[in-house]
Coordinates of C-alpha atoms and ligand atoms in Angstrom, one line a residue:
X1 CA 157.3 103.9 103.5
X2 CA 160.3 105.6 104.6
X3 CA 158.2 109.1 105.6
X4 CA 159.5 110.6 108.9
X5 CA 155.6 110.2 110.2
X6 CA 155.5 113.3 112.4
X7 CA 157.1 115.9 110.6
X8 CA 155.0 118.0 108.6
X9 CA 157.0 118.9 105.0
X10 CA 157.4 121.5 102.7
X11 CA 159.5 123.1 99.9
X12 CA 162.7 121.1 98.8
X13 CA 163.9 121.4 101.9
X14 CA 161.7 119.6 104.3
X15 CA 162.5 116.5 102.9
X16 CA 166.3 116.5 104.6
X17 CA 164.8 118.1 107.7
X18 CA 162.7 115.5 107.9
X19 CA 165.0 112.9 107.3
X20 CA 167.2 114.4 109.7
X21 CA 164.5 114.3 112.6
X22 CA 163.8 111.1 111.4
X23 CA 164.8 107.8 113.5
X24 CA 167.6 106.9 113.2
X25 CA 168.8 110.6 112.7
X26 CA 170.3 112.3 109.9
X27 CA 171.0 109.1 107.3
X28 CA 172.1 111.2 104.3
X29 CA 172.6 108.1 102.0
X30 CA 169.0 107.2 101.8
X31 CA 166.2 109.7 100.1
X32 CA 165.3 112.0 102.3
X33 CA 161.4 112.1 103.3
X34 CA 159.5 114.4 101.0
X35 CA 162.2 112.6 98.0
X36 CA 160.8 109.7 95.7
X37 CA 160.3 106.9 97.5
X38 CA 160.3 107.9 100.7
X39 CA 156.9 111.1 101.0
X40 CA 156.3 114.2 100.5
X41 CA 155.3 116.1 97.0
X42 CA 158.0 114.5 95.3
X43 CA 157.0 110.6 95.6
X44 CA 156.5 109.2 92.1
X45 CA 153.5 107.3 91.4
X46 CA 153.8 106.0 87.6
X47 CA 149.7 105.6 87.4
X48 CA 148.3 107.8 85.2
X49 CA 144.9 108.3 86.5
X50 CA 141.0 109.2 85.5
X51 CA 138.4 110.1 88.3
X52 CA 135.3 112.2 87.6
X53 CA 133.2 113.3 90.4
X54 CA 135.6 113.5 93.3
X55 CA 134.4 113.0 96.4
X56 CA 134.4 116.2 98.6
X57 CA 133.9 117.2 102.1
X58 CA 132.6 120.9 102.6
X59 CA 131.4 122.6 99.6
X60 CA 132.3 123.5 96.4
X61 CA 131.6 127.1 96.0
X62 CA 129.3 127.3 92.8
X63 CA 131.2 130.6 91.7
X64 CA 134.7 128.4 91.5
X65 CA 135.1 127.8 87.5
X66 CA 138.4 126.7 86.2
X67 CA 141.1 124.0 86.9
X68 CA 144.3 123.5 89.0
X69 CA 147.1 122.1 86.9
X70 CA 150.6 120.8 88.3
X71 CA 153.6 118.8 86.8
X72 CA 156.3 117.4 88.3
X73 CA 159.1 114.3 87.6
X74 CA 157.6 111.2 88.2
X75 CA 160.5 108.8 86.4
X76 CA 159.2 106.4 83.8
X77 CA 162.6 104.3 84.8
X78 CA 164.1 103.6 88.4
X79 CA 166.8 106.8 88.6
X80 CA 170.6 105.8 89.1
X81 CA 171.7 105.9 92.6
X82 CA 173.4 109.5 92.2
X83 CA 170.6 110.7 90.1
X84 CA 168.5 114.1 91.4
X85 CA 164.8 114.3 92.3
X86 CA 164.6 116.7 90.2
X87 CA 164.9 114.3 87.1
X88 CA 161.9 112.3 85.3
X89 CA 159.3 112.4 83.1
X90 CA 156.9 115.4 83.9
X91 CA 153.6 113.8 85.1
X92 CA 150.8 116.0 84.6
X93 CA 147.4 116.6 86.6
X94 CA 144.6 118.5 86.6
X95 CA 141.2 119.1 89.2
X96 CA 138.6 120.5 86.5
X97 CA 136.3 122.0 89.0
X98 CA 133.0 123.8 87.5
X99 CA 129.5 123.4 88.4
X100 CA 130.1 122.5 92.1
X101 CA 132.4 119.3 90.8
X102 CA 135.7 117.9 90.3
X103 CA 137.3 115.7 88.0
X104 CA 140.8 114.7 88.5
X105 CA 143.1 113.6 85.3
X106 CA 146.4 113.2 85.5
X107 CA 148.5 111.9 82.0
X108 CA 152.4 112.1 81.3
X109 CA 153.8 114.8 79.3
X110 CA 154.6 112.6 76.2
X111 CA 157.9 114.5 74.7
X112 CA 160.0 112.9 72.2
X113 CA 162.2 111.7 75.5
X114 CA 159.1 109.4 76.5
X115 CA 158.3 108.1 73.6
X116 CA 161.8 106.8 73.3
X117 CA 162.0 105.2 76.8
X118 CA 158.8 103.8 76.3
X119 CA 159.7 102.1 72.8
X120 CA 162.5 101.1 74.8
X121 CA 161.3 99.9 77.7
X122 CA 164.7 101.6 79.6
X123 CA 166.1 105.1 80.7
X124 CA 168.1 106.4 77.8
X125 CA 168.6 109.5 79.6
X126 CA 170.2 108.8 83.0
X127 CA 171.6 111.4 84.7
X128 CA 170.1 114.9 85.2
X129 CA 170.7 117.1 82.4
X130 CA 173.8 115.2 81.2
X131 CA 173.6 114.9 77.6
X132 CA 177.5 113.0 78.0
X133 CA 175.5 110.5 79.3
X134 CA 172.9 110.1 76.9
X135 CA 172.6 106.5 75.1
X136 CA 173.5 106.8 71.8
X137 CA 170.1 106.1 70.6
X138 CA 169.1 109.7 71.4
X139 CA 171.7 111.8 69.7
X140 CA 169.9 114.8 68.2
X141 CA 166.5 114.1 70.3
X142 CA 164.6 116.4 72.5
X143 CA 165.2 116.2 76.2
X144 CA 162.3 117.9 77.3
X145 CA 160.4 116.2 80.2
X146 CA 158.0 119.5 81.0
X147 CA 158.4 118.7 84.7
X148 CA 158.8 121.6 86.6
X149 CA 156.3 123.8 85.6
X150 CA 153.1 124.4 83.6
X151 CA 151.2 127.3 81.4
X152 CA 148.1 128.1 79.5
X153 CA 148.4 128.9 75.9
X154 CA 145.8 129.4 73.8
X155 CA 144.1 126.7 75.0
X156 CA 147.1 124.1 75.5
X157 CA 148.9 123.4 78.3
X158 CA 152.4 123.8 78.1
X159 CA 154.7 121.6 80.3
X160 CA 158.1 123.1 80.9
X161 CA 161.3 122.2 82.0
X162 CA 164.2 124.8 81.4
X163 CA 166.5 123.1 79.4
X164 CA 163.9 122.2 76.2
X165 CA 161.0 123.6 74.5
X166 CA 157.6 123.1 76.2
X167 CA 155.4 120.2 75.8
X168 CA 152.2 121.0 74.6
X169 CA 149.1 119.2 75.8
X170 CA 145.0 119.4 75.3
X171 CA 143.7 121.3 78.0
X172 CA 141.0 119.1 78.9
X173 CA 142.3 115.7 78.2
X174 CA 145.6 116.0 78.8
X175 CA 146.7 114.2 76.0
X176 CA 150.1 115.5 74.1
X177 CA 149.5 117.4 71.1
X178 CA 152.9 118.5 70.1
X179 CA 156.4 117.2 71.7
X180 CA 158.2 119.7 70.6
X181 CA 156.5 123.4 71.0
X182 CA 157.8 126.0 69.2
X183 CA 155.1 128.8 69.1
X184 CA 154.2 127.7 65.3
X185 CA 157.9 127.8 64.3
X186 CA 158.3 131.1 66.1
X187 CA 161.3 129.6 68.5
X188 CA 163.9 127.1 67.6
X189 CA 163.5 123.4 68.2
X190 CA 166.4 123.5 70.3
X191 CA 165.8 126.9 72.3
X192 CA 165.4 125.9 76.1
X193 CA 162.4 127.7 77.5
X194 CA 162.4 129.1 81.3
X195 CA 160.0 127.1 83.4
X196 CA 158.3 130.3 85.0
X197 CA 157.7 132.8 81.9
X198 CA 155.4 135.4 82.8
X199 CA 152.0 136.8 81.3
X200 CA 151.8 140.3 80.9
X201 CA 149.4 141.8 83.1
X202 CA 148.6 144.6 80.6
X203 CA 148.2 142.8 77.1
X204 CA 148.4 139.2 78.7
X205 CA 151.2 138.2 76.6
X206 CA 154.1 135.9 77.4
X207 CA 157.4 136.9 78.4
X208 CA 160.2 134.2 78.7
X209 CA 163.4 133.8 78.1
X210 CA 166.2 130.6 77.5
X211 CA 169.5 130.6 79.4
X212 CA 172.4 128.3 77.9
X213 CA 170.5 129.9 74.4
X214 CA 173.7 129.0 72.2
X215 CA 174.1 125.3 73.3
X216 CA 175.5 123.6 76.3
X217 CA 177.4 126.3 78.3
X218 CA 176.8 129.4 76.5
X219 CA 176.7 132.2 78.1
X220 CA 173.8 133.7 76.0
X221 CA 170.3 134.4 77.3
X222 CA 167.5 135.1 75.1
X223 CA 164.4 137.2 76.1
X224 CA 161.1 137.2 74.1
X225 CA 158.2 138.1 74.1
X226 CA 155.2 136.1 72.6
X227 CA 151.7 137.0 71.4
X228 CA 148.8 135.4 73.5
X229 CA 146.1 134.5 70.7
X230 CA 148.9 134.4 67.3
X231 CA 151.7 133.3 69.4
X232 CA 154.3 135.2 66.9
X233 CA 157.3 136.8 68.5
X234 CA 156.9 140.1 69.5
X235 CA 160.1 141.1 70.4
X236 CA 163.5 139.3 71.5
X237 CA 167.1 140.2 72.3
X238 CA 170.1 138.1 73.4
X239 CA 172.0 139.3 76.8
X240 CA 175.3 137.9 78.2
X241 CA 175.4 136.9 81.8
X242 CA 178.4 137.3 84.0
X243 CA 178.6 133.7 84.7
X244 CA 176.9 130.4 83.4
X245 CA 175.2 129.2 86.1
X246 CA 171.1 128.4 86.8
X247 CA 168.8 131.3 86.0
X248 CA 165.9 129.6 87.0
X249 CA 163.3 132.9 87.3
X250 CA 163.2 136.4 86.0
X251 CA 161.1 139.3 86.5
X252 CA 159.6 141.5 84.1
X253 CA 157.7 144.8 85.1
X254 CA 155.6 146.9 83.0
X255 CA 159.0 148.3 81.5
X256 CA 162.1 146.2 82.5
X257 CA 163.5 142.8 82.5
X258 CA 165.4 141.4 85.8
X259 CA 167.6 138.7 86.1
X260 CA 169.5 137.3 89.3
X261 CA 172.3 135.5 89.0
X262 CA 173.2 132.8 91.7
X263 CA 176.4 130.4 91.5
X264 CA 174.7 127.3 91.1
X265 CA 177.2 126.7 88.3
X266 CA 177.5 125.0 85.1
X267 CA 180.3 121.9 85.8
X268 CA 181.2 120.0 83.0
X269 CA 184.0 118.4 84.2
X270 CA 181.3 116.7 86.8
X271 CA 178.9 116.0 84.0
X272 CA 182.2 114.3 82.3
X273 CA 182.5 111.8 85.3
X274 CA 178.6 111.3 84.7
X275 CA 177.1 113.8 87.2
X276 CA 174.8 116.4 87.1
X277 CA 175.0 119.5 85.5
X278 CA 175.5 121.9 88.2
X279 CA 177.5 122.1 91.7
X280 CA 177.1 124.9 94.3
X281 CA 180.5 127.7 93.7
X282 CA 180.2 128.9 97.5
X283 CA 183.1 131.7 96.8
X284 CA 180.6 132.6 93.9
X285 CA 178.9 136.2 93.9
X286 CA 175.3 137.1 93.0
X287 CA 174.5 139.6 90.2
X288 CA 171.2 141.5 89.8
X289 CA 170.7 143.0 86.3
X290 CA 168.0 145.0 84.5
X291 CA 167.4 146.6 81.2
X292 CA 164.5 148.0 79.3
X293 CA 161.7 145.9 77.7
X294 CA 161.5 146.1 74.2
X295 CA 165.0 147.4 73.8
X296 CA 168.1 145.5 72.3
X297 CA 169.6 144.6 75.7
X298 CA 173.0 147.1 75.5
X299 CA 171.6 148.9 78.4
X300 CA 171.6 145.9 80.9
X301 CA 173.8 146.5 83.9
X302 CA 174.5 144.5 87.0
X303 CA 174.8 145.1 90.5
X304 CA 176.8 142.6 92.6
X305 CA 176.3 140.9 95.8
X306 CA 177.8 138.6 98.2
X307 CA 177.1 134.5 97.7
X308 CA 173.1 133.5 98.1
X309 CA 170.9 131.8 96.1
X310 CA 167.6 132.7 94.9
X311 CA 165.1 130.8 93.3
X312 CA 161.9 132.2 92.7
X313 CA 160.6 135.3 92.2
X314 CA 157.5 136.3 93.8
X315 CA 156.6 139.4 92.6
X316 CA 158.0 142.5 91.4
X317 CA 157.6 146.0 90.4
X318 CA 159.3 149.5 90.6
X319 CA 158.1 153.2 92.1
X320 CA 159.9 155.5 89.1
X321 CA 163.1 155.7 91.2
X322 CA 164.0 152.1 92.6
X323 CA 163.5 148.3 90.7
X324 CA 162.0 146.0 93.8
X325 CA 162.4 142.1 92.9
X326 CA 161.1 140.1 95.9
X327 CA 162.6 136.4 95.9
X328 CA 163.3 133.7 98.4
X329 CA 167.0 133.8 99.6
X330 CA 169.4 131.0 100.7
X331 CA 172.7 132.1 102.6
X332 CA 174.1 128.6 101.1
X333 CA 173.3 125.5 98.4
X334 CA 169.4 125.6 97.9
X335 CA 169.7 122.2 97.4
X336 CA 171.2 120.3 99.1
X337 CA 171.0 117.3 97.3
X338 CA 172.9 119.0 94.3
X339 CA 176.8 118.5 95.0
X340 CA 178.8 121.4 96.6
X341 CA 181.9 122.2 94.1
X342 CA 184.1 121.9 96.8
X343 CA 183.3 118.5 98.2
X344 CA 182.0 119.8 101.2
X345 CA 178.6 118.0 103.3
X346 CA 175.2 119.0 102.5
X347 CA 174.5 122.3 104.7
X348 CA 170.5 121.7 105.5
X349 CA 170.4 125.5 107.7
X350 CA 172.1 127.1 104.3
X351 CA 169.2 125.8 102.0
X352 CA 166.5 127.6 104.5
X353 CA 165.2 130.3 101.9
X354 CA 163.3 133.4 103.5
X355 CA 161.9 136.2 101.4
X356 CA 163.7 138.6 100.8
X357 CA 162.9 141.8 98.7
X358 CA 166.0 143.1 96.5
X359 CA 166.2 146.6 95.3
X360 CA 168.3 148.6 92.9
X361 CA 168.2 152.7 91.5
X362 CA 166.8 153.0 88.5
X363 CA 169.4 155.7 87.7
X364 CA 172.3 152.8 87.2
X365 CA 174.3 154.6 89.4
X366 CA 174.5 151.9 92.4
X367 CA 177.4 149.6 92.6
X368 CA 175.7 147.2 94.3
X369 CA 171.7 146.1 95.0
X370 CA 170.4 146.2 98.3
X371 CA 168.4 143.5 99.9
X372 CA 166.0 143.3 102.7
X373 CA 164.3 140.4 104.4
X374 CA 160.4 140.6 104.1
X375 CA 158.8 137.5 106.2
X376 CA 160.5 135.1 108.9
X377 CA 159.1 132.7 106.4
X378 CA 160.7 130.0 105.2
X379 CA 159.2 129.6 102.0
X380 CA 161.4 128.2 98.9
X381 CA 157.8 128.4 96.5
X382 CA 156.3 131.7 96.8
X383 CA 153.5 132.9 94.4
X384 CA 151.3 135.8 94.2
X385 CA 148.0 136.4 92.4
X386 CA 149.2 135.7 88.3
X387 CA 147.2 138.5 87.3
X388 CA 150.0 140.5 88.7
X389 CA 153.2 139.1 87.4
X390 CA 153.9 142.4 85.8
X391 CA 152.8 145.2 87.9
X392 CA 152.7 146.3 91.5
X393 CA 151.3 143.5 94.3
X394 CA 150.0 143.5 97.2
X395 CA 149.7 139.6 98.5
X396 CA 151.7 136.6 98.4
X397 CA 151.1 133.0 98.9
X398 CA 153.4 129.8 99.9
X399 CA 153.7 126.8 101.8
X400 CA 156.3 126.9 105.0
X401 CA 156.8 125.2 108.3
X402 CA 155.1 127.5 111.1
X403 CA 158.1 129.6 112.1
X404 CA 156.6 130.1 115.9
X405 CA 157.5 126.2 116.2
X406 CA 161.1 124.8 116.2
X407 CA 161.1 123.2 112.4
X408 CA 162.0 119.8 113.3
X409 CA 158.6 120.2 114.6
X410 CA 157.2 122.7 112.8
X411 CA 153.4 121.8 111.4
X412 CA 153.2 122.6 107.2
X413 CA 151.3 125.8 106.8
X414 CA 150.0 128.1 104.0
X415 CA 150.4 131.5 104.5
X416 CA 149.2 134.6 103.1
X417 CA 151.1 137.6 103.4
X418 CA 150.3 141.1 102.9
X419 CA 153.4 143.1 101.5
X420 CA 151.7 146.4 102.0
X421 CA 151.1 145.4 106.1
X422 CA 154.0 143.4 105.9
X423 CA 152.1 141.0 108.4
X424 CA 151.0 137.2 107.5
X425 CA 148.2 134.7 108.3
X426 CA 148.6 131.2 108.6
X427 CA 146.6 128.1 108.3
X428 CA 148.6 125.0 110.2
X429 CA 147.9 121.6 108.4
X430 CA 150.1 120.0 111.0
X431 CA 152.6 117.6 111.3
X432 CA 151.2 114.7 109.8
X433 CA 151.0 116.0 106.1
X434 CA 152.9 117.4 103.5
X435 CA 151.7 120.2 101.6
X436 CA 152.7 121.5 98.0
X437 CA 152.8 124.9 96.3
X438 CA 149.9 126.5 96.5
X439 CA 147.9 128.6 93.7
X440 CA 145.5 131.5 93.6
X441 CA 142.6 131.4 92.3
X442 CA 140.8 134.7 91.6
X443 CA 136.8 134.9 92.4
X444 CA 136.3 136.3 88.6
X445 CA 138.5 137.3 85.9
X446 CA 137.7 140.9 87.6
X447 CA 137.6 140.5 91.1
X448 CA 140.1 142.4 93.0
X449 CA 144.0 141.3 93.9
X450 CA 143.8 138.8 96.6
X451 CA 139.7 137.9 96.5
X452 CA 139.1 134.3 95.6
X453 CA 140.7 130.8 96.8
X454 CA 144.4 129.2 97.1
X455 CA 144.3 126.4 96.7
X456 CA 147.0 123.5 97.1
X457 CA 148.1 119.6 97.6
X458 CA 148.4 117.7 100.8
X459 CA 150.0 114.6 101.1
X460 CA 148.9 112.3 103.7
X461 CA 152.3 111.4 105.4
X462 CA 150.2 108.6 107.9
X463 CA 148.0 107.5 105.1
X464 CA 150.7 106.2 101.9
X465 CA 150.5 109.5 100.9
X466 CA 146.9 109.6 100.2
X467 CA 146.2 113.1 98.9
X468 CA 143.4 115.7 99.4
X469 CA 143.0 119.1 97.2
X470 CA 142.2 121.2 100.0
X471 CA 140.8 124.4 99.1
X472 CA 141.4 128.2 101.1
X473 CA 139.3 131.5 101.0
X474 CA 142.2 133.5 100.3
X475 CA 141.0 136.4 102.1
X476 CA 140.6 134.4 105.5
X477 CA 143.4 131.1 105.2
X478 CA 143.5 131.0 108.8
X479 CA 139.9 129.3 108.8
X480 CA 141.1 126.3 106.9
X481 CA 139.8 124.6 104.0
X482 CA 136.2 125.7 103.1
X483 CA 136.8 122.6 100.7
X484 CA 138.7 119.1 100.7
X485 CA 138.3 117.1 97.4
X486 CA 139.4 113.4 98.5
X487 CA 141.3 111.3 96.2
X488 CA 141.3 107.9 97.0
X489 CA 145.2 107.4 95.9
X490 CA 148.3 109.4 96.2
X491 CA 148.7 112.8 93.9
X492 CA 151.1 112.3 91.5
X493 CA 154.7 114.4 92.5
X494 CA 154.2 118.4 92.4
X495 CA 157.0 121.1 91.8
X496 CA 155.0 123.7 90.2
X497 CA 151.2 124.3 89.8
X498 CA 148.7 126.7 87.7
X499 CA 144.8 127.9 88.1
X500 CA 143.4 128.2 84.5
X501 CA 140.4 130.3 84.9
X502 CA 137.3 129.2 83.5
X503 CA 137.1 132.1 80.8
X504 CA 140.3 130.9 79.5
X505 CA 138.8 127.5 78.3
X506 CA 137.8 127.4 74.4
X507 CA 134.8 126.9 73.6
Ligands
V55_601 C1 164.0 123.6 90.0 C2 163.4 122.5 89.6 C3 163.9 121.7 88.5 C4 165.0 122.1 87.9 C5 165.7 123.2 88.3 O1 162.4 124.6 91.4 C6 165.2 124.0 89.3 C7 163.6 124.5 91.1 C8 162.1 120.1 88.6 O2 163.3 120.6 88.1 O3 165.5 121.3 86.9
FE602 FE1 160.5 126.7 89.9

């Protein structure tokens, strides 16, 4: 295993730090630890896997009802040598825990993409989100791999991956119900669909949108709104966006929708010569925009900014005078092994995201937003109780490298912060494993913000990448897991993961 043993990883990041503490120092043609094939959440595994009754050390606390989901690319088909980690077939898992027990399933998110390689017994999609390089075979076929994130509706899980519809799946088996998803009809059957749409804290309803809405390279973005129980569209409205480059998060408050656009840019001419589809436009600027939900979109406005990246949002709200969208920032290339548009090196301290909170008047009358860092964090996968997507927070939750250490040799943590404080605890998991997003799970469908568990992956980096669930009180992290639910083999690859609370399961 090519892990840099010693290095404790997090985020997208990690991997090149590690590789660059690694020995034999900063190799940049081999995958960087935390990459497939060499550690970290992104290894691919290729087993689908069935264990009921995990083994677990601690307890299980009899109150915790509901299941921890996660996708994330786990290629069917070696990937070619200039081919992304963040290509592959979405491999899905789940920890049912109920009853003081876990069961751990994990099956592949079986979209039409699948199906073909595995009738094919090859990759007929090579390169990361190239259709120009495409085998002929698939002209016309859906894309969608659903491995970036995943949701609960009605009763399915939906495996997402920006550029396609969602993948639908059985919540308790796993097993692919629809490969193309489309709300009933409600959507088009080419309409890509964000990877982090939010529920509505008020009437729990969806709110997503599609970037690239108009085909490959439009500038169009479409914003809906979706019924939780008849999933028929509620509302939608088609915006323009001052650049196409990747919208990868939005936020949506009780009455506006927020987009912030970052110049990871659309580059055909590189997808041409059988690249990927973006490179990083470092003379590009940032725009944050926001109009009215519900509305037809003619009031949106932006407010510039100098070159950053952002890629998730963690939470965000407003106070009747000012919009507040807190995201992680980069100063450069969040990732850095995405090519920059001017040929220039990987920049490793550039991809360092820290939160940041971003503000704008309501009033419009602001040129340009401001922005504020929260945490000395660095924390590219922030998340916050769901239940708040939509109104104001209080708490946030990620996975970082302990800040008080230098990062090369920086322990993985999970931290909890408290926004209202602005202070943070931190549980150190140190520097022999890496750990994955976490999620929150809430005590009850009641309890208050911030009272339950978080809960999250870590990778054994000294064991093959043997994996434990470990499992947080949320209110005290720095205690350490009051849980660990031991899997005998490695967890399948992670970006994005989900607590379905027990309530939510049909019956
Ligand atoms: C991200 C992940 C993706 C992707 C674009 O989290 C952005 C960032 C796993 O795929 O295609
Ligand atoms: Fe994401």
């Amino acid at each position: 295993m090519g892990t840099a043993a010693g290095v404790g990883a997090v985020g997208f990041n990690a991997a090149a730090h590690a590789a660059d503490a690694a020995p034999g120092g900063s190799d940049l043609s081999r995958p960087p630890a935390g990459a497939p094939g060499s550690g970290g959440q992104f290894s691919l595994l290729r087993a689908e896997v069935t264990i009921n009754d995990c083994e677990v050390d601690g307890k299980i606390p009899a109150e915790l009802d509901g299941g921890f989901y996660a996708t994330g690319p786990d290629p069917q088909y070696p990937r070619l040598p200039n081919n992304i980690l963040f290509d592959g077939e979405g491999h899905v898992r789940m920890f049912r825990i109920q009853n003081g027990r876990v069961d751990y399933r994990t099956r592949y998110a079986k979209g039409e993409r699948y199906q073909l390689q595995d009738k094919a017994r090859r990759s007929l999609y090579p390169m990361y989100r190239n259709p120009y390089m495409d085998d002929p075979s698939v002209k016309g076929k859906s894309r969608a791999t659903g491995n970036t994130h995943v949701i609960n509706h009605k009763g399915m899980i939906l495996a997402l991956k920006e550029d396609s519809p969602p993948i639908a799946m059985d919540l308790n088996t796993l097993e692919t119900v629809d490969a193309i998803f489309t709300f009933g009809g409600e959507l088009p059957s080419t309409q890509p669909f964000t990877a982090h749409p939010k529920v509505c804290s008020l009437t729990g309803n969806l709110l997503g949108f599609g970037y690239e809405a108009e085909g490959l390279g439009s500038d169009v973005v479409s914003v809906f709104e979706i019924d939780k129980t008849t999933s028929k569209k509620l509302w939608e409205t088609k915006i323009k966006v001052p650049y196409v480059g990747m919208i990868h998060d939005f936020g949506v408050s009780e009455k506006y929708v927020m987009f912030f656009c970052v110049p990871m840019t659309i580059d055909i001419p590189q997808m041409k010569r059988g690249g990927i589809h973006w490179s990083w436009d470092r003379s590009g600027k940032t725009y944050f925009g926001f109009f009215r939900r519900g509305g037809d979109g003619k009031d949106l406005k932006w407010f510039e900014g100098p070159t950053r990246s952002g890629t998730h949002t963690m939470g965000v709200f407003d106070d009747g005078k000012k919009l507040y969208f807190d995201t992680e920032i980069t100063a450069g290339n969040p990732f850095p092994f995405m090519p920059n548009k001017d040929g220039s090196p990987p920049d490793f301290k550039g991809a360092e995201s820290y939160l940041h909170r971003i503000s704008v008047p309501l009033n419009g009358k602001a040129k340009s937003y401001d922005i504020e860092k929260l945490y000395p964090l660095s924390a590219p996968l922030p998340r916050q109780d769901d239940r708040y997507n939509t109104v104001p927070y209080r708490y946030g939750y990620a996975a970082c490298p302990d800040p008080a250490v230098d990062r090369r040799a920086a322990g993985a943590c999970y931290a909890r912060m408290d926004l209202q404080t602005r202070t943070y605890k931190l549980w150190n998991a140190g520097t022999r494993i890496s750990l994955a997003e976490p999620v929150f799970a809430p005590r009850s469908a009641t309890s208050p913000e911030g009272e339950g568990y978080l809960m999250g992956i870590a990778y054994h980096l000294d064991q093959n990448l043997r994996s434990d669930l470990v499992i947080l009180d949320a209110q005290r992290v720095e205690a350490g897991p009051i849980a660990t639910v031991k899997l005998p083999v490695q967890a399948s690859p992670q970006v994005h993961g989900l607590w379905v609370r027990g309530d939510l399961y049909p019956t």
